[in-house]
PDB file of C-alpha atoms in Angstrom:
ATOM      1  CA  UNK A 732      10.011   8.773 -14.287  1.00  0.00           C
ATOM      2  CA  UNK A 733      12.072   7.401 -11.714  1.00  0.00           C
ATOM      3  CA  UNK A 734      10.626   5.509  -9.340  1.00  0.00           C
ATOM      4  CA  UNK A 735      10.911   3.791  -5.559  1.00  0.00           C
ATOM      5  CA  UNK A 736      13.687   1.526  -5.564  1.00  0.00           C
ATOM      6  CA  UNK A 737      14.602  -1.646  -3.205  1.00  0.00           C
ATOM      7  CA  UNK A 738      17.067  -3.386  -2.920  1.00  0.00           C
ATOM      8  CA  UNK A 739      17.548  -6.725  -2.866  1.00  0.00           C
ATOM      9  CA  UNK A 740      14.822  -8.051  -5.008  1.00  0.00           C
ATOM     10  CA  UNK A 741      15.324 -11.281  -2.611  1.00  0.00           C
ATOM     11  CA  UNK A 742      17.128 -12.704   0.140  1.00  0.00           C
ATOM     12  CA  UNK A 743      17.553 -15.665   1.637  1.00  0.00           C
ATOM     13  CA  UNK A 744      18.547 -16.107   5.362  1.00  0.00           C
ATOM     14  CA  UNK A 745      18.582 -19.114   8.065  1.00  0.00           C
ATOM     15  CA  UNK A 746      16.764 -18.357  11.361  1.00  0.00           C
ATOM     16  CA  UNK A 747      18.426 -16.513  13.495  1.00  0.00           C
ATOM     17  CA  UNK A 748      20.694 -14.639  10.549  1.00  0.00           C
ATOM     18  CA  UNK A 749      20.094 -11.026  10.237  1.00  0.00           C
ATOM     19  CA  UNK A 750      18.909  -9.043   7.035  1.00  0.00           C
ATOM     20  CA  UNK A 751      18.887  -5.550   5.931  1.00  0.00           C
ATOM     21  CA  UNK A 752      16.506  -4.201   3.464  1.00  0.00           C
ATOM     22  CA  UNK A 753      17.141  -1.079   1.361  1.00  0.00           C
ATOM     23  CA  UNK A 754      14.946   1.358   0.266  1.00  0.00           C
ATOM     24  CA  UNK A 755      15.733   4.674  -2.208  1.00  0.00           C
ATOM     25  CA  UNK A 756      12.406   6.996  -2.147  1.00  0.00           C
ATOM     26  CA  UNK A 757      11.167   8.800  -5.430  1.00  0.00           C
ATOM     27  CA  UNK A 758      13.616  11.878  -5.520  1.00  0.00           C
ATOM     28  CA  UNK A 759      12.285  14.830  -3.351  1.00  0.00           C
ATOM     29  CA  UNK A 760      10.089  12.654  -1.386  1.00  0.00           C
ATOM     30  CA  UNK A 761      11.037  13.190   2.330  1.00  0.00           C
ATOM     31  CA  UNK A 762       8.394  10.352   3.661  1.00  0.00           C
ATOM     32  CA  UNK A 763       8.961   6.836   3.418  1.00  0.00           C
ATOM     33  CA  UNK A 764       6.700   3.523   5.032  1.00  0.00           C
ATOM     34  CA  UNK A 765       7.177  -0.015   5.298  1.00  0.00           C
ATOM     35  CA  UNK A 766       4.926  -2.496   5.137  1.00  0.00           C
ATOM     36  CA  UNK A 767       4.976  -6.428   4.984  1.00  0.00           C
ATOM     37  CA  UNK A 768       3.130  -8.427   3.433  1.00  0.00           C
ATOM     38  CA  UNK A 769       3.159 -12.294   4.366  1.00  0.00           C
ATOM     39  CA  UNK A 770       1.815 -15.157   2.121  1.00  0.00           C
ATOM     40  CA  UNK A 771      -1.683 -14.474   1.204  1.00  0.00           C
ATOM     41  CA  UNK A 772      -2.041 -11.483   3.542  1.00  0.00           C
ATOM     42  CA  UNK A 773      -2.825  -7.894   3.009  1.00  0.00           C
ATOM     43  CA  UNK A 774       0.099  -5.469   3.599  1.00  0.00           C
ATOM     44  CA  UNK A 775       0.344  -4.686   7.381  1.00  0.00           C
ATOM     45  CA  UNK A 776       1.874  -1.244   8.141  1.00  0.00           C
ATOM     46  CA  UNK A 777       5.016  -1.513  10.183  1.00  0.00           C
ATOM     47  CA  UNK A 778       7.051   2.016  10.166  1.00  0.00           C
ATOM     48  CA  UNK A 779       7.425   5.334   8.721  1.00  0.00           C
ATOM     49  CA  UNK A 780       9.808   7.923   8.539  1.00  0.00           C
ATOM     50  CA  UNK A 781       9.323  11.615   7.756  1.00  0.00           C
ATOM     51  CA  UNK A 782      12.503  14.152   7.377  1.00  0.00           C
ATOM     52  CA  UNK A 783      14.835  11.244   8.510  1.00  0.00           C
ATOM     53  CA  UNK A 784      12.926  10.819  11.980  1.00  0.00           C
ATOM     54  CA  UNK A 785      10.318   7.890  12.849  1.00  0.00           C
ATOM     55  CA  UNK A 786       6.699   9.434  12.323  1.00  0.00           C
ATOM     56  CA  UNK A 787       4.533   6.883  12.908  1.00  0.00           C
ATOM     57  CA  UNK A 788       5.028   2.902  14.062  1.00  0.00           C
ATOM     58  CA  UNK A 789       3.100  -0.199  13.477  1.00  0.00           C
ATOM     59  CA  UNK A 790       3.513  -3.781  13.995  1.00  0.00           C
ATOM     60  CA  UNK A 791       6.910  -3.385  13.733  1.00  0.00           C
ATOM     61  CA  UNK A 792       8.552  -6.596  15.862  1.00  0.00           C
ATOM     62  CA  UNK A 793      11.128  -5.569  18.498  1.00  0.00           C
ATOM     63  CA  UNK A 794      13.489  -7.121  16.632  1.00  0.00           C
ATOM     64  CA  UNK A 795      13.466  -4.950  13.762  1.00  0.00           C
ATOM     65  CA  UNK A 796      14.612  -1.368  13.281  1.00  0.00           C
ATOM     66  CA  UNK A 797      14.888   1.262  10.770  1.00  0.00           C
ATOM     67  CA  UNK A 798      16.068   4.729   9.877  1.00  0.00           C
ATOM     68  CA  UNK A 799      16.015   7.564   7.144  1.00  0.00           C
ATOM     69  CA  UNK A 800      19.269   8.612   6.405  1.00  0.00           C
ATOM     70  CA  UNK A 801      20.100  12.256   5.020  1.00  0.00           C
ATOM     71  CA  UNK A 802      19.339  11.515   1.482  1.00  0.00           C
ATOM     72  CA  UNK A 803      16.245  10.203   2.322  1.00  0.00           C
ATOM     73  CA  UNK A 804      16.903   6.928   2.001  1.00  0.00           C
ATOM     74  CA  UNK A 805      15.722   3.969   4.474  1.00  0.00           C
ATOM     75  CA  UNK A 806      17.033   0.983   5.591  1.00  0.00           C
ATOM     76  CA  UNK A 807      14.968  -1.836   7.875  1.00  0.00           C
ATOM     77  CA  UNK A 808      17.137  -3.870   9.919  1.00  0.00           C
ATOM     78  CA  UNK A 809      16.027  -7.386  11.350  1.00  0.00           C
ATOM     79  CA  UNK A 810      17.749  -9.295  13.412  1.00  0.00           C
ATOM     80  CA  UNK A 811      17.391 -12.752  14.895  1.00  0.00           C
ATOM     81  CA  UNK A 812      15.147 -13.922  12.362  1.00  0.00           C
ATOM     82  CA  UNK A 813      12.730 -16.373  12.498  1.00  0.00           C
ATOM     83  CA  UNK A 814      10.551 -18.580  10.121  1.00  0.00           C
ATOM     84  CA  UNK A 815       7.233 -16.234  10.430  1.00  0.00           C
ATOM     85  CA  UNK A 816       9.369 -13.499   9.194  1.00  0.00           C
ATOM     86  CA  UNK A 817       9.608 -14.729   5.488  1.00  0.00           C
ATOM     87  CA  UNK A 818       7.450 -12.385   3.756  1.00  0.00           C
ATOM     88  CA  UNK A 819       7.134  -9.565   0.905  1.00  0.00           C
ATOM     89  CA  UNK A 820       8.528  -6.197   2.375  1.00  0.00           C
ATOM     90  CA  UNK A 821       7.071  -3.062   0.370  1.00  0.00           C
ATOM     91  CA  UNK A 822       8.644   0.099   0.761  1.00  0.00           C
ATOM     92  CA  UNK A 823       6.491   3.355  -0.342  1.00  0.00           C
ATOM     93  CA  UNK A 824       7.404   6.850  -0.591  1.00  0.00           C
ATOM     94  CA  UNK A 825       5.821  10.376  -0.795  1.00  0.00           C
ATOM     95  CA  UNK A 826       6.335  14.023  -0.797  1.00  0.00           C
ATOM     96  CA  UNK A 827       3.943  15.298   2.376  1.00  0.00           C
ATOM     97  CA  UNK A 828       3.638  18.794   1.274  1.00  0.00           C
ATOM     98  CA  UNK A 829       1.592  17.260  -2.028  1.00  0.00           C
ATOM     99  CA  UNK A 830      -1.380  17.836  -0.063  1.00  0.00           C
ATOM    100  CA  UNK A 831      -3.561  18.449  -3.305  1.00  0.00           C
ATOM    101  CA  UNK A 832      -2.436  15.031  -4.428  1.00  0.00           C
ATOM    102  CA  UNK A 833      -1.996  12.761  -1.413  1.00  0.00           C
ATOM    103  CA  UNK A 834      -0.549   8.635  -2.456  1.00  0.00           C
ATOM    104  CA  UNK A 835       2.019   6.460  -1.927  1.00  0.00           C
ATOM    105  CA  UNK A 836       4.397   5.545  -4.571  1.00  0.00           C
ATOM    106  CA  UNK A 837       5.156   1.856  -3.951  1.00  0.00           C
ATOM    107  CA  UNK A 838       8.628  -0.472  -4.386  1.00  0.00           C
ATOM    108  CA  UNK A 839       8.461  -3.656  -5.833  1.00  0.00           C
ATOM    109  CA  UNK A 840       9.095  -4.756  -2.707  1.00  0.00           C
ATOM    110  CA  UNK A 841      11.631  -7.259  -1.303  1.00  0.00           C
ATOM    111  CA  UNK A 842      10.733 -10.797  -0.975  1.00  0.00           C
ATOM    112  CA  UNK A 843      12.823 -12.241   2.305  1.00  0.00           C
ATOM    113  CA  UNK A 844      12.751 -16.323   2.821  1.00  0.00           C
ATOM    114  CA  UNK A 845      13.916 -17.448   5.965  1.00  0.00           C
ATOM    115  CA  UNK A 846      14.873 -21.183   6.498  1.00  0.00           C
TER     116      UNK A 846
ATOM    117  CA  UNK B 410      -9.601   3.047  14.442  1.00  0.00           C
ATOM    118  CA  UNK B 411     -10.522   2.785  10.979  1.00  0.00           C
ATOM    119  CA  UNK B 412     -10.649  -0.759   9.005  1.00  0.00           C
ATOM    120  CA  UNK B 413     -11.370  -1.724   5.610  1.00  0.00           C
ATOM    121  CA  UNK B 414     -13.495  -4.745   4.707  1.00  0.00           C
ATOM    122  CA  UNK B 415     -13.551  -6.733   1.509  1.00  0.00           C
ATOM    123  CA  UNK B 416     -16.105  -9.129   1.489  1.00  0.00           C
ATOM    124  CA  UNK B 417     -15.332 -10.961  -1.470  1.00  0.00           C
ATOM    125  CA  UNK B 418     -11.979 -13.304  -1.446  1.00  0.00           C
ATOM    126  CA  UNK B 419     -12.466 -14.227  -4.784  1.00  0.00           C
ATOM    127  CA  UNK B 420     -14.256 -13.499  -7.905  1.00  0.00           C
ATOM    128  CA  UNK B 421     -13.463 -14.629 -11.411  1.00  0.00           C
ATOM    129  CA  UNK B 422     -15.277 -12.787 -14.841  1.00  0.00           C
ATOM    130  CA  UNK B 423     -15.272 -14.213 -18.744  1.00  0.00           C
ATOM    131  CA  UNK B 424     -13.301 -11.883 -20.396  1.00  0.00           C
ATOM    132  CA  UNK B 425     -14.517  -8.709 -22.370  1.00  0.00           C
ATOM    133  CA  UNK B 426     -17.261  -8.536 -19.344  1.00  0.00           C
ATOM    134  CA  UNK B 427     -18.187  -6.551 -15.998  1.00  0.00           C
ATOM    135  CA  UNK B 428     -17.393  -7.053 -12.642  1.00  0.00           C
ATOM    136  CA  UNK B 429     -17.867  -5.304 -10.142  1.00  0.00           C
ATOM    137  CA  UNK B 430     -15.571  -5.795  -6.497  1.00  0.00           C
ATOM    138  CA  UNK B 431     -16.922  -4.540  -2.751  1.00  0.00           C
ATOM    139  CA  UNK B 432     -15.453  -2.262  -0.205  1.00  0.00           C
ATOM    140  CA  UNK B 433     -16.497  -1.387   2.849  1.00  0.00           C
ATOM    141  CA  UNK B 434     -14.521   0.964   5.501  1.00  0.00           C
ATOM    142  CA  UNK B 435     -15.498   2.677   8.549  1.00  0.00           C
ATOM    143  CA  UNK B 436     -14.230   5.791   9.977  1.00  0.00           C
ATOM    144  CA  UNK B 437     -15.438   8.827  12.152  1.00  0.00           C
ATOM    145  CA  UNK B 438     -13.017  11.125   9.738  1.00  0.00           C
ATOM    146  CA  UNK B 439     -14.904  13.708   7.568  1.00  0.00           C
ATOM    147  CA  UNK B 440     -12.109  14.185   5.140  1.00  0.00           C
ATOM    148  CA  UNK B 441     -10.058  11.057   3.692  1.00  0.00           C
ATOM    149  CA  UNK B 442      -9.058   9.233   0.703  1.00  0.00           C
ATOM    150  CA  UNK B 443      -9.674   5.690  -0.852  1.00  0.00           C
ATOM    151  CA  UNK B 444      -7.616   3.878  -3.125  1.00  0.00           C
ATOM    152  CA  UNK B 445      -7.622   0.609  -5.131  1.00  0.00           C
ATOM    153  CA  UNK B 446      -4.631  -0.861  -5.442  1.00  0.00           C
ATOM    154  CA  UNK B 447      -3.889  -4.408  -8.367  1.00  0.00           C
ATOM    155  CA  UNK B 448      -1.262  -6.930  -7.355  1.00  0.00           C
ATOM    156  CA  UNK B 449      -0.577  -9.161 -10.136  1.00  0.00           C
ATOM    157  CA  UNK B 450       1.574 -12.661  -9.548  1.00  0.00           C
ATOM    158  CA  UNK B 451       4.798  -9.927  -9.875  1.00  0.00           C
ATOM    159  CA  UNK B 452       3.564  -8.738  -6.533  1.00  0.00           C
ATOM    160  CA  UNK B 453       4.312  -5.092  -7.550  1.00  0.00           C
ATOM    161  CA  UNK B 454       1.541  -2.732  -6.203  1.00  0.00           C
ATOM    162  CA  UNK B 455       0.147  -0.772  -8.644  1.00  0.00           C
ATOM    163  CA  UNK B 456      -2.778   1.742  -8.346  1.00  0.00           C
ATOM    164  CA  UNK B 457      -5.230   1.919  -9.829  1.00  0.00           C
ATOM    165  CA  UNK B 458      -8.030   4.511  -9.123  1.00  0.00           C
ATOM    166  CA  UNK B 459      -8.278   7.089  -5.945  1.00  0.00           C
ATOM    167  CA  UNK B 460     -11.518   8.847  -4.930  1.00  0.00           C
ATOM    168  CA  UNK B 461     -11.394  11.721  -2.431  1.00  0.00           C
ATOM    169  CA  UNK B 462     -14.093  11.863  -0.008  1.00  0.00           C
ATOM    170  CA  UNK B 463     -15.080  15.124  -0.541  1.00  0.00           C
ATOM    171  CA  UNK B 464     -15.558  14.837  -4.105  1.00  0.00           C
ATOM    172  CA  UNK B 465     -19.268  13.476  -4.729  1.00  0.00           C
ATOM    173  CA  UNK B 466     -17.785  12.670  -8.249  1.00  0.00           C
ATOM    174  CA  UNK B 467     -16.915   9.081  -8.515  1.00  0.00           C
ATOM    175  CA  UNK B 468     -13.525   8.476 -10.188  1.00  0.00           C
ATOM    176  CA  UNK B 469     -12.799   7.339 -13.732  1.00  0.00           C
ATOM    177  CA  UNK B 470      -9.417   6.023 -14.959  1.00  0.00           C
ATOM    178  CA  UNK B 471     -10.276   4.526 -18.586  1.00  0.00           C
ATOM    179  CA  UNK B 472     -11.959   1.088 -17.681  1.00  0.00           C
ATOM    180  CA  UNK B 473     -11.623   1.492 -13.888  1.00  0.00           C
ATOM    181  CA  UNK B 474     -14.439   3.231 -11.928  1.00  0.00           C
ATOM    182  CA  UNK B 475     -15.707   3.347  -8.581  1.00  0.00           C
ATOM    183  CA  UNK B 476     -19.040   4.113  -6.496  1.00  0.00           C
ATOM    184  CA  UNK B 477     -18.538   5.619  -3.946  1.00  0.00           C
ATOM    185  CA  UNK B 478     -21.611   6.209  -1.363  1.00  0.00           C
ATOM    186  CA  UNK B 479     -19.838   7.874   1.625  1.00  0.00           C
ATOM    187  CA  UNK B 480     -23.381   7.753   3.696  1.00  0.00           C
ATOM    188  CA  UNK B 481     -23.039   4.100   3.440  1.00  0.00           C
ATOM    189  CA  UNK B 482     -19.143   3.711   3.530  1.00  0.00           C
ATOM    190  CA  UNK B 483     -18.764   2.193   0.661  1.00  0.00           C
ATOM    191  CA  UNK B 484     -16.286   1.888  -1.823  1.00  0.00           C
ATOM    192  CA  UNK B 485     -17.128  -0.583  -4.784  1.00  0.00           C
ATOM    193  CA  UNK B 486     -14.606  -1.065  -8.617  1.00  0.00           C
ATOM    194  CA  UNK B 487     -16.150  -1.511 -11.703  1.00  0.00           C
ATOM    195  CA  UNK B 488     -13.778  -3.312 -14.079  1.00  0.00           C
ATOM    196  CA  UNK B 489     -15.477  -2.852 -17.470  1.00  0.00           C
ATOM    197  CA  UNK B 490     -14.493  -5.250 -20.130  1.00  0.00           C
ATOM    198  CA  UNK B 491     -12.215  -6.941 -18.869  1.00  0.00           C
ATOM    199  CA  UNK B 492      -8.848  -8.486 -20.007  1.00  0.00           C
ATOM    200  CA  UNK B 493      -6.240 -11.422 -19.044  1.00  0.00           C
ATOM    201  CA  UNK B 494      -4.408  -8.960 -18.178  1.00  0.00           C
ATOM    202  CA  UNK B 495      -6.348  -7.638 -15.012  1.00  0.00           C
ATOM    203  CA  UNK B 496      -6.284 -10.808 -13.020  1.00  0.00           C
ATOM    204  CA  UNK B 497      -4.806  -9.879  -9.793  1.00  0.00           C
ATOM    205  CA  UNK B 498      -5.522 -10.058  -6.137  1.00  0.00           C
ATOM    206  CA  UNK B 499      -7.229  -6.453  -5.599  1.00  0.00           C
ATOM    207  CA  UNK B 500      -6.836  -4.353  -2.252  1.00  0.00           C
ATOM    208  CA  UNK B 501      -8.725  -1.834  -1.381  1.00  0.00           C
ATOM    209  CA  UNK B 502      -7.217   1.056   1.539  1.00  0.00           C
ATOM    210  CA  UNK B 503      -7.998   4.114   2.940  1.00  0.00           C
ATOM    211  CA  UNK B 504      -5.728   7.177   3.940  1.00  0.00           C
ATOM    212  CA  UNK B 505      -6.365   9.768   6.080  1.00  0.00           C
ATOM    213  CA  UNK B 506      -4.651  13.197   4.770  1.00  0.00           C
ATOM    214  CA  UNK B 507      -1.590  13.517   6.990  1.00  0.00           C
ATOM    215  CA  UNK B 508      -2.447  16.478   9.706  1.00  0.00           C
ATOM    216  CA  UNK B 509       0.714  17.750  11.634  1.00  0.00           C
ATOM    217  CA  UNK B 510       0.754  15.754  14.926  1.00  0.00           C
ATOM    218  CA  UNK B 511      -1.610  13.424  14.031  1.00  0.00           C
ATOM    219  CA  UNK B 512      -2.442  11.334  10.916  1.00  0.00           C
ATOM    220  CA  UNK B 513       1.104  10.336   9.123  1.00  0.00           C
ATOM    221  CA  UNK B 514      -0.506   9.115   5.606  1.00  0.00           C
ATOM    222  CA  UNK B 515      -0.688   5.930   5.938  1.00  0.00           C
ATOM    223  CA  UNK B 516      -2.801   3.335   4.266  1.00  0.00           C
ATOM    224  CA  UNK B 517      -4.916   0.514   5.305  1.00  0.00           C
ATOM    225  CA  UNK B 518      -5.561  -2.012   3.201  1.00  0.00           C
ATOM    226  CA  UNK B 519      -8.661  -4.581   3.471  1.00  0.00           C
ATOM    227  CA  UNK B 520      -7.611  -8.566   2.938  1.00  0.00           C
ATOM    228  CA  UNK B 521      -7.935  -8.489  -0.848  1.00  0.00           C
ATOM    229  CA  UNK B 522     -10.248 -10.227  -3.442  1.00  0.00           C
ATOM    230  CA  UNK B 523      -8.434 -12.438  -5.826  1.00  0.00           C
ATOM    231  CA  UNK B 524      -9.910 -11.931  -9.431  1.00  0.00           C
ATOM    232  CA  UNK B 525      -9.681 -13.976 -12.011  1.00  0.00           C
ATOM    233  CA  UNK B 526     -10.462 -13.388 -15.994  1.00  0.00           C
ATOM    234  CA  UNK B 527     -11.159 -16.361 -17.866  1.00  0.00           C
ATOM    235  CA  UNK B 528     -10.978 -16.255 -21.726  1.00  0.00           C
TER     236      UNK B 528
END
């Protein structure tokens, strides 16, 4: 079964660089949510998007942004980067109407170093 | 606002045995859903069991279960004999179901307990 895909795998920036994560939802899911998750730290919510418009927001820095695009998928933008910022980036989908079998379907996440 | 506690950072088990990992959440919400999730040194997040609150059955998934007490907000995973193969930092989150205008579906996850299976 196909599942949530994200692209890259890693990246690598110096402070003050931007980055742009990727994120393709599980096909027919229409809600997607990211969530970091620095070095020994539990995955903090940061955004989510539902029908390509923001539905619910975090921690999400002022210096990131995001959007759902018309085929669903989602891209988180972060500029001006900074050291604290290295950290795994999760992307989750799921298909709101499956109300009987409410979950999130997880990436395998991004891992972003900044140096 | 709801939070999720896990009051063990780290636990390790002999392998082929029982151990058994704490949750504890609070929440004014009648109706919600709680979820383990295993992170293995890959870092992908996989799930593993999910209980719905209004279900008095506690959920099964082959060598996974849970007890859940919802009186006393607790959310507890039984890993029965255990393998190599479940060591893993374990999270443990809760959802409320997404209500138009309110709740989106998203999850909140407790800091984790780091388990460890010895052979």
């Amino acid at each position: 079964a196909a599942g949530v895909i994200q692209s890259p795998r890693h990246l690598i920036k110096e402070k003050r660089e931007t980055a742009t994560l990727k994120c393709y939802p599980i096909p027919r899911h229409d809600t997607v949510y990211w969530y970091q998750q620095g070095p020994g730290q539990d995955p903090q919510f940061l955004i989510s998007f539902y029908e390509k418009m923001q539905s619910d927001k975090g921690s999400i820095p002022d210096r990131f942004s995001a959007q759902q695009f018309s085929d669903y998928h989602s891209e988180l933008n972060m500029s001006s980067l900074e050291l604290g910022d290295s950290a795994l980036y999760f992307c989750a989908s799921r298909y709101r109407r499956d109300t009987f079998n409410e979950k999130l379907f997880f990436g395998s996440g991004t891992q972003l170093s900044v140096l | 606002a709801q939070t999720v506690t896990q009051s063990q950072p780290e636990m390790s088990v002999q392998e082929a045995e029982t151990v058994t990992l704490s949750c504890t959440y609070d929440t004014s919400e009648n109706n919600y859903y709680l979820f383990w999730y295993k992170q293995p040194p890959s870092r992908q997040m996989i799930l593993v069991i999910r209980q719905e609150a209004y279900k008095q059955q506690n959920a099964t998934e082959n060598r996974f279960s849970v007890n859940f007490q919802k009186a006393a907000k607790s959310f507890s995973l039984k890993i029965s004999d255990s393998q190599l193969g479940d060591t893993a930092m374990y999270f443990c989150a809760f959802m409320k179901p997404y209500n138009y205008g309110g709740s989106q579906g998203n999850l909140i996850f407790g800091k984790g307990t780091k388990l460890s299976v010895k052979p």
